[in-house]
């Protein structure tokens, strides 16, 4: 590693430490559930002396179980190329308009390599944390945008204190509503992005896959948030030649074909792609719980 690289790493780590301090207390110890605070040397520490270092690359591991590393970094790199290439721009615009982002604290739950959160950060001024159990995704995310924090974490035991976030984003990723409810402030929002039936339909057709149904996922969301709003965002984006192979590599739809030269050749002929999604927005209501004093469930 060259000196310049070290300096970059250093400043990244320093900037993120400052951000952790600003947000503190927000983190919860994954081992004992106590509050974590920022100790000397960019370390998060709890009262029972469990401690978690901010890695040199600028991310932190807050998991009890080992992080998953079987997601290929190739997939995350492909996703980043496609998202940075602007194919999801209209979806980001729609998300940007759905909330008051200014000065808010936002969690991207299941961020992968963080490209969606980074794209939103370019549009809006908020404090953001991205989290995923896939270590390779978070490591890649940490190399980008300094003003965001990246955490390897298990959503089933989110390492955040109660009512820490104004909004939880959950984009093309499984949800854990119990934890979303706990870590979001009363009156805060959960924004979930679900693929629609025509999402990436050009690739689906090529791979011989039938149309995707989001019915179960949408129903699951409405069970949690009966008064949820849903916003359909559907558009076709031009796919520049340099993004055609990354597009193929970023989705499980076409994984089994990625070594198939004929298939790749056909995929290279995809000049436009359909991005068809449903954005679901639910409000967190905690009054009932605090008034009754106990959680009936
Ligand atoms: Zn602890």
CSV table of C-alpha atoms and ligand atoms in Angstrom, one decimal:
chain,number,residue,atom,x,y,z
A,1,UNK,CA,0.0,0.0,0.0
A,2,UNK,CA,1.4,3.4,-0.9
A,3,UNK,CA,1.5,6.3,1.5
A,4,UNK,CA,-1.2,8.2,-0.3
A,5,UNK,CA,-3.5,5.3,0.1
A,6,UNK,CA,-2.7,5.1,3.8
A,7,UNK,CA,-3.5,8.8,4.2
A,8,UNK,CA,-6.8,8.3,2.5
A,9,UNK,CA,-7.7,5.4,4.7
A,10,UNK,CA,-6.7,7.4,7.8
A,11,UNK,CA,-8.9,10.3,6.9
A,12,UNK,CA,-11.8,8.0,6.1
A,13,UNK,CA,-11.4,6.3,9.5
A,14,UNK,CA,-11.2,9.7,11.2
A,15,UNK,CA,-14.2,11.0,9.4
A,16,UNK,CA,-16.2,8.0,10.3
A,17,UNK,CA,-15.1,8.0,13.9
A,18,UNK,CA,-16.3,11.6,14.1
A,19,UNK,CA,-19.6,10.6,12.6
A,20,UNK,CA,-20.0,7.7,15.1
A,21,UNK,CA,-19.3,10.2,17.9
A,22,UNK,CA,-21.9,12.6,16.5
A,23,UNK,CA,-24.5,9.8,16.4
A,24,UNK,CA,-23.6,8.3,19.8
A,25,UNK,CA,-25.4,6.7,21.5
A,26,UNK,CA,-27.0,4.8,18.7
A,27,UNK,CA,-25.2,1.4,18.7
A,28,UNK,CA,-26.1,-1.5,20.9
A,29,UNK,CA,-23.6,-4.2,22.0
A,30,UNK,CA,-24.4,-7.4,20.0
A,31,UNK,CA,-23.0,-9.5,22.8
A,32,UNK,CA,-24.9,-8.1,25.8
A,33,UNK,CA,-27.4,-5.5,24.5
A,34,UNK,CA,-25.8,-2.6,26.5
A,35,UNK,CA,-25.2,0.8,24.9
A,36,UNK,CA,-22.0,1.2,23.0
A,37,UNK,CA,-19.9,4.4,23.1
A,38,UNK,CA,-16.9,5.6,21.1
A,39,UNK,CA,-13.8,5.0,23.1
A,40,UNK,CA,-10.3,6.1,22.3
A,41,UNK,CA,-8.8,4.7,19.1
A,42,UNK,CA,-12.1,4.5,17.1
A,43,UNK,CA,-13.4,1.7,19.2
A,44,UNK,CA,-17.0,1.1,20.3
A,45,UNK,CA,-17.2,-0.2,23.8
A,46,UNK,CA,-19.9,-1.2,26.2
A,47,UNK,CA,-20.0,-1.2,30.0
A,48,UNK,CA,-19.1,-4.9,30.1
A,49,UNK,CA,-15.9,-4.1,28.2
A,50,UNK,CA,-17.0,-5.8,24.9
A,51,UNK,CA,-15.3,-3.8,22.2
A,52,UNK,CA,-15.5,-3.4,18.5
A,53,UNK,CA,-12.9,-1.7,16.4
A,54,UNK,CA,-13.6,0.5,13.4
A,55,UNK,CA,-11.7,-1.4,10.7
A,56,UNK,CA,-8.9,0.4,8.9
A,57,UNK,CA,-11.2,0.5,5.8
A,58,UNK,CA,-13.8,2.4,7.9
A,59,UNK,CA,-16.5,-0.1,8.7
A,60,UNK,CA,-17.4,-1.9,11.9
A,61,UNK,CA,-18.5,-5.5,12.6
A,62,UNK,CA,-21.3,-5.7,15.1
A,63,UNK,CA,-22.4,-9.3,14.9
A,64,UNK,CA,-22.4,-12.2,17.2
A,65,UNK,CA,-22.3,-14.7,14.5
A,66,UNK,CA,-19.6,-14.6,11.8
A,67,UNK,CA,-20.3,-12.4,8.8
A,68,UNK,CA,-21.5,-14.1,5.7
A,69,UNK,CA,-18.9,-14.0,2.9
A,70,UNK,CA,-20.4,-16.3,0.3
A,71,UNK,CA,-21.9,-13.5,-1.7
A,72,UNK,CA,-19.4,-12.8,-4.4
A,73,UNK,CA,-17.8,-9.4,-4.5
A,74,UNK,CA,-18.2,-9.7,-8.3
A,75,UNK,CA,-22.0,-9.4,-7.8
A,76,UNK,CA,-21.6,-6.3,-5.6
A,77,UNK,CA,-19.1,-4.8,-8.0
A,78,UNK,CA,-21.6,-5.4,-10.9
A,79,UNK,CA,-24.4,-3.8,-8.9
A,80,UNK,CA,-22.3,-0.8,-8.1
A,81,UNK,CA,-21.4,-0.3,-11.8
A,82,UNK,CA,-25.1,-0.5,-12.8
A,83,UNK,CA,-26.4,1.7,-10.1
A,84,UNK,CA,-23.6,4.3,-10.4
A,85,UNK,CA,-24.3,4.2,-14.1
A,86,UNK,CA,-27.6,5.8,-13.4
A,87,UNK,CA,-30.0,3.1,-14.4
A,88,UNK,CA,-32.0,3.5,-11.1
A,89,UNK,CA,-32.0,7.3,-11.2
A,90,UNK,CA,-35.7,7.7,-11.5
A,91,UNK,CA,-36.3,5.3,-8.6
A,92,UNK,CA,-33.9,7.3,-6.5
A,93,UNK,CA,-35.7,10.5,-7.4
A,94,UNK,CA,-39.0,9.0,-6.4
A,95,UNK,CA,-37.5,7.8,-3.0
A,96,UNK,CA,-36.0,11.3,-2.5
A,97,UNK,CA,-39.5,12.9,-2.8
A,98,UNK,CA,-41.2,10.6,-0.4
A,99,UNK,CA,-39.6,11.8,2.8
A,100,UNK,CA,-38.2,14.8,4.5
A,101,UNK,CA,-34.5,13.7,4.5
A,102,UNK,CA,-32.9,16.9,5.8
A,103,UNK,CA,-30.9,16.2,8.9
A,104,UNK,CA,-32.6,12.9,9.5
A,105,UNK,CA,-30.9,9.7,10.6
A,106,UNK,CA,-31.6,6.9,8.1
A,107,UNK,CA,-30.7,3.2,8.1
A,108,UNK,CA,-30.4,1.2,4.9
A,109,UNK,CA,-31.2,-2.3,6.1
A,110,UNK,CA,-29.6,-4.8,3.7
A,111,UNK,CA,-27.5,-2.2,1.9
A,112,UNK,CA,-25.2,-4.7,0.2
A,113,UNK,CA,-22.4,-2.6,-1.4
A,114,UNK,CA,-24.3,0.6,-0.5
A,115,UNK,CA,-24.9,2.1,-4.0
A,116,UNK,CA,-28.5,3.0,-3.4
A,117,UNK,CA,-27.8,4.8,-0.2
A,118,UNK,CA,-24.8,6.6,-1.8
A,119,UNK,CA,-27.0,7.7,-4.7
A,120,UNK,CA,-29.6,9.1,-2.3
A,121,UNK,CA,-26.8,10.9,-0.3
A,122,UNK,CA,-25.9,12.7,-3.4
A,123,UNK,CA,-29.4,14.2,-3.6
A,124,UNK,CA,-30.2,14.7,0.1
A,125,UNK,CA,-28.5,15.8,3.2
A,126,UNK,CA,-29.0,13.2,5.9
A,127,UNK,CA,-27.0,11.0,8.2
A,128,UNK,CA,-26.9,7.5,6.9
A,129,UNK,CA,-25.9,4.1,8.1
A,130,UNK,CA,-25.8,1.1,5.8
A,131,UNK,CA,-25.9,-2.4,7.2
A,132,UNK,CA,-25.6,-5.9,5.8
A,133,UNK,CA,-24.5,-9.3,7.0
A,134,UNK,CA,-22.5,-9.7,3.8
A,135,UNK,CA,-19.0,-8.7,4.7
A,136,UNK,CA,-17.8,-8.3,1.1
A,137,UNK,CA,-20.7,-5.8,0.4
A,138,UNK,CA,-19.9,-3.7,3.5
A,139,UNK,CA,-16.2,-3.7,2.8
A,140,UNK,CA,-16.9,-2.4,-0.7
A,141,UNK,CA,-19.3,0.2,0.6
A,142,UNK,CA,-16.8,1.5,3.1
A,143,UNK,CA,-14.4,2.4,0.3
A,144,UNK,CA,-16.9,4.9,-1.0
A,145,UNK,CA,-18.7,7.9,0.5
A,146,UNK,CA,-17.0,9.1,3.7
A,147,UNK,CA,-20.1,10.7,5.1
A,148,UNK,CA,-21.9,7.4,5.6
A,149,UNK,CA,-21.3,4.7,8.1
A,150,UNK,CA,-21.1,1.0,7.2
A,151,UNK,CA,-21.8,-1.8,9.6
A,152,UNK,CA,-21.7,-5.6,9.2
A,153,UNK,CA,-24.7,-6.7,11.2
A,154,UNK,CA,-27.5,-9.3,11.5
A,155,UNK,CA,-30.9,-7.7,11.0
A,156,UNK,CA,-32.5,-10.3,13.2
A,157,UNK,CA,-30.5,-8.7,16.1
A,158,UNK,CA,-29.9,-5.2,14.9
A,159,UNK,CA,-27.1,-3.6,16.8
A,160,UNK,CA,-28.9,-0.3,17.4
A,161,UNK,CA,-30.7,1.1,20.4
A,162,UNK,CA,-34.4,1.5,20.4
A,163,UNK,CA,-35.9,4.5,18.5
A,164,UNK,CA,-32.6,5.4,16.9
A,165,UNK,CA,-33.7,6.1,13.3
A,166,UNK,CA,-36.1,8.5,11.6
A,167,UNK,CA,-36.4,6.1,8.6
A,168,UNK,CA,-35.4,2.6,7.8
A,169,UNK,CA,-34.9,1.9,4.1
A,170,UNK,CA,-35.2,-1.7,2.9
A,171,UNK,CA,-34.4,-2.0,-0.8
A,172,UNK,CA,-34.7,-5.4,-2.6
A,173,UNK,CA,-33.8,-7.1,0.6
A,174,UNK,CA,-35.6,-9.2,3.3
A,175,UNK,CA,-37.2,-7.3,6.1
A,176,UNK,CA,-37.3,-7.9,9.9
A,177,UNK,CA,-40.3,-5.9,10.9
A,178,UNK,CA,-40.0,-6.5,14.6
A,179,UNK,CA,-36.5,-5.0,14.6
A,180,UNK,CA,-37.5,-2.2,12.2
A,181,UNK,CA,-40.3,-1.2,14.7
A,182,UNK,CA,-37.9,-1.3,17.7
A,183,UNK,CA,-35.1,0.8,16.1
A,184,UNK,CA,-37.3,3.4,14.4
A,185,UNK,CA,-38.6,6.5,16.2
A,186,UNK,CA,-42.3,6.9,16.9
A,187,UNK,CA,-43.8,8.6,13.9
A,188,UNK,CA,-40.8,7.5,11.7
A,189,UNK,CA,-41.1,5.6,8.5
A,190,UNK,CA,-40.2,2.3,6.9
A,191,UNK,CA,-39.6,2.5,3.1
A,192,UNK,CA,-39.5,-0.8,1.4
A,193,UNK,CA,-38.7,-1.2,-2.3
A,194,UNK,CA,-40.1,-4.4,-3.9
A,195,UNK,CA,-39.7,-5.5,-7.5
A,196,UNK,CA,-42.8,-5.3,-9.6
A,197,UNK,CA,-43.9,-8.0,-12.1
A,198,UNK,CA,-42.0,-6.3,-15.0
A,199,UNK,CA,-38.8,-5.7,-13.1
A,200,UNK,CA,-35.8,-6.6,-15.3
A,201,UNK,CA,-38.3,-8.3,-17.7
A,202,UNK,CA,-35.9,-8.2,-20.6
A,203,UNK,CA,-33.4,-10.3,-18.6
A,204,UNK,CA,-36.2,-12.6,-17.3
A,205,UNK,CA,-37.4,-13.3,-20.8
A,206,UNK,CA,-33.9,-14.1,-21.9
A,207,UNK,CA,-33.3,-16.4,-19.0
A,208,UNK,CA,-36.7,-18.1,-19.6
A,209,UNK,CA,-38.0,-17.1,-16.1
A,210,UNK,CA,-41.6,-16.3,-15.5
A,211,UNK,CA,-42.9,-13.0,-14.2
A,212,UNK,CA,-42.1,-12.2,-10.6
A,213,UNK,CA,-44.9,-11.9,-8.1
A,214,UNK,CA,-44.5,-9.6,-5.2
A,215,UNK,CA,-47.9,-10.5,-3.7
A,216,UNK,CA,-46.6,-12.2,-0.5
A,217,UNK,CA,-44.1,-9.5,0.3
A,218,UNK,CA,-46.6,-6.7,-0.3
A,219,UNK,CA,-49.2,-8.5,1.9
A,220,UNK,CA,-46.6,-9.0,4.6
A,221,UNK,CA,-45.9,-5.3,4.6
A,222,UNK,CA,-49.6,-4.4,4.8
A,223,UNK,CA,-50.0,-6.7,7.7
A,224,UNK,CA,-47.4,-4.6,9.6
A,225,UNK,CA,-48.7,-1.3,8.3
A,226,UNK,CA,-52.4,-1.5,7.3
A,227,UNK,CA,-52.4,2.2,6.4
A,228,UNK,CA,-49.3,2.0,4.2
A,229,UNK,CA,-49.0,4.1,1.0
A,230,UNK,CA,-47.8,2.4,-2.1
A,231,UNK,CA,-46.1,4.1,-5.0
A,232,UNK,CA,-45.5,2.4,-8.3
A,233,UNK,CA,-42.4,3.5,-10.2
A,234,UNK,CA,-42.0,2.0,-13.6
A,235,UNK,CA,-39.7,3.1,-16.4
A,236,UNK,CA,-37.4,1.9,-19.1
A,237,UNK,CA,-33.7,2.8,-18.9
A,238,UNK,CA,-31.3,2.8,-21.7
A,239,UNK,CA,-28.4,0.4,-21.0
A,240,UNK,CA,-25.1,1.7,-22.4
A,241,UNK,CA,-22.9,-1.0,-23.8
A,242,UNK,CA,-20.4,-1.0,-20.9
A,243,UNK,CA,-23.2,-1.8,-18.4
A,244,UNK,CA,-24.7,-4.8,-20.3
A,245,UNK,CA,-22.4,-7.4,-18.8
A,246,UNK,CA,-22.5,-5.9,-15.2
A,247,UNK,CA,-26.3,-6.0,-15.5
A,248,UNK,CA,-26.2,-9.7,-16.2
A,249,UNK,CA,-23.9,-10.3,-13.3
A,250,UNK,CA,-25.8,-8.3,-10.7
A,251,UNK,CA,-28.9,-10.5,-10.5
A,252,UNK,CA,-29.5,-14.1,-9.4
A,253,UNK,CA,-31.9,-14.3,-12.4
A,254,UNK,CA,-29.1,-15.0,-14.7
A,255,UNK,CA,-26.4,-16.5,-12.5
A,256,UNK,CA,-26.7,-20.0,-14.0
A,257,UNK,CA,-26.1,-18.5,-17.4
A,258,UNK,CA,-23.1,-16.3,-16.6
A,259,UNK,CA,-20.6,-18.8,-18.1
A,260,UNK,CA,-22.7,-19.3,-21.1
A,261,UNK,CA,-21.2,-17.4,-24.0
A,262,UNK,CA,-24.3,-17.6,-26.2
A,263,UNK,CA,-26.4,-16.2,-23.4
A,264,UNK,CA,-23.9,-13.4,-22.8
A,265,UNK,CA,-23.9,-12.6,-26.4
A,266,UNK,CA,-27.7,-12.2,-26.3
A,267,UNK,CA,-27.5,-10.2,-23.1
A,268,UNK,CA,-25.2,-7.8,-24.8
A,269,UNK,CA,-28.0,-7.0,-27.2
A,270,UNK,CA,-30.2,-5.7,-24.4
A,271,UNK,CA,-30.4,-2.0,-25.1
A,272,UNK,CA,-33.0,-1.0,-22.6
A,273,UNK,CA,-34.2,-2.5,-19.3
A,274,UNK,CA,-37.4,-2.1,-17.4
A,275,UNK,CA,-37.2,-1.0,-13.8
A,276,UNK,CA,-40.6,-1.7,-12.3
A,277,UNK,CA,-40.9,-1.3,-8.6
A,278,UNK,CA,-43.3,-0.7,-5.8
A,279,UNK,CA,-42.3,1.6,-3.0
A,280,UNK,CA,-44.1,0.9,0.2
A,281,UNK,CA,-44.2,3.4,3.0
A,282,UNK,CA,-45.4,2.6,6.5
A,283,UNK,CA,-45.5,4.8,9.6
A,284,UNK,CA,-44.2,3.6,12.9
A,285,UNK,CA,-46.8,4.1,15.7
A,286,UNK,CA,-45.6,3.4,19.2
A,287,UNK,CA,-48.2,5.3,21.2
A,288,UNK,CA,-50.3,2.2,21.8
A,289,UNK,CA,-47.5,0.3,23.4
A,290,UNK,CA,-46.3,3.1,25.7
A,291,UNK,CA,-49.8,3.9,26.8
A,292,UNK,CA,-50.7,0.3,27.6
A,293,UNK,CA,-47.4,-0.1,29.3
A,294,UNK,CA,-47.0,-3.6,27.9
A,295,UNK,CA,-46.6,-5.2,24.5
A,296,UNK,CA,-49.6,-7.5,24.0
A,297,UNK,CA,-47.7,-9.7,21.5
B,1,LIG,ZN1,-21.5,-5.7,25.7
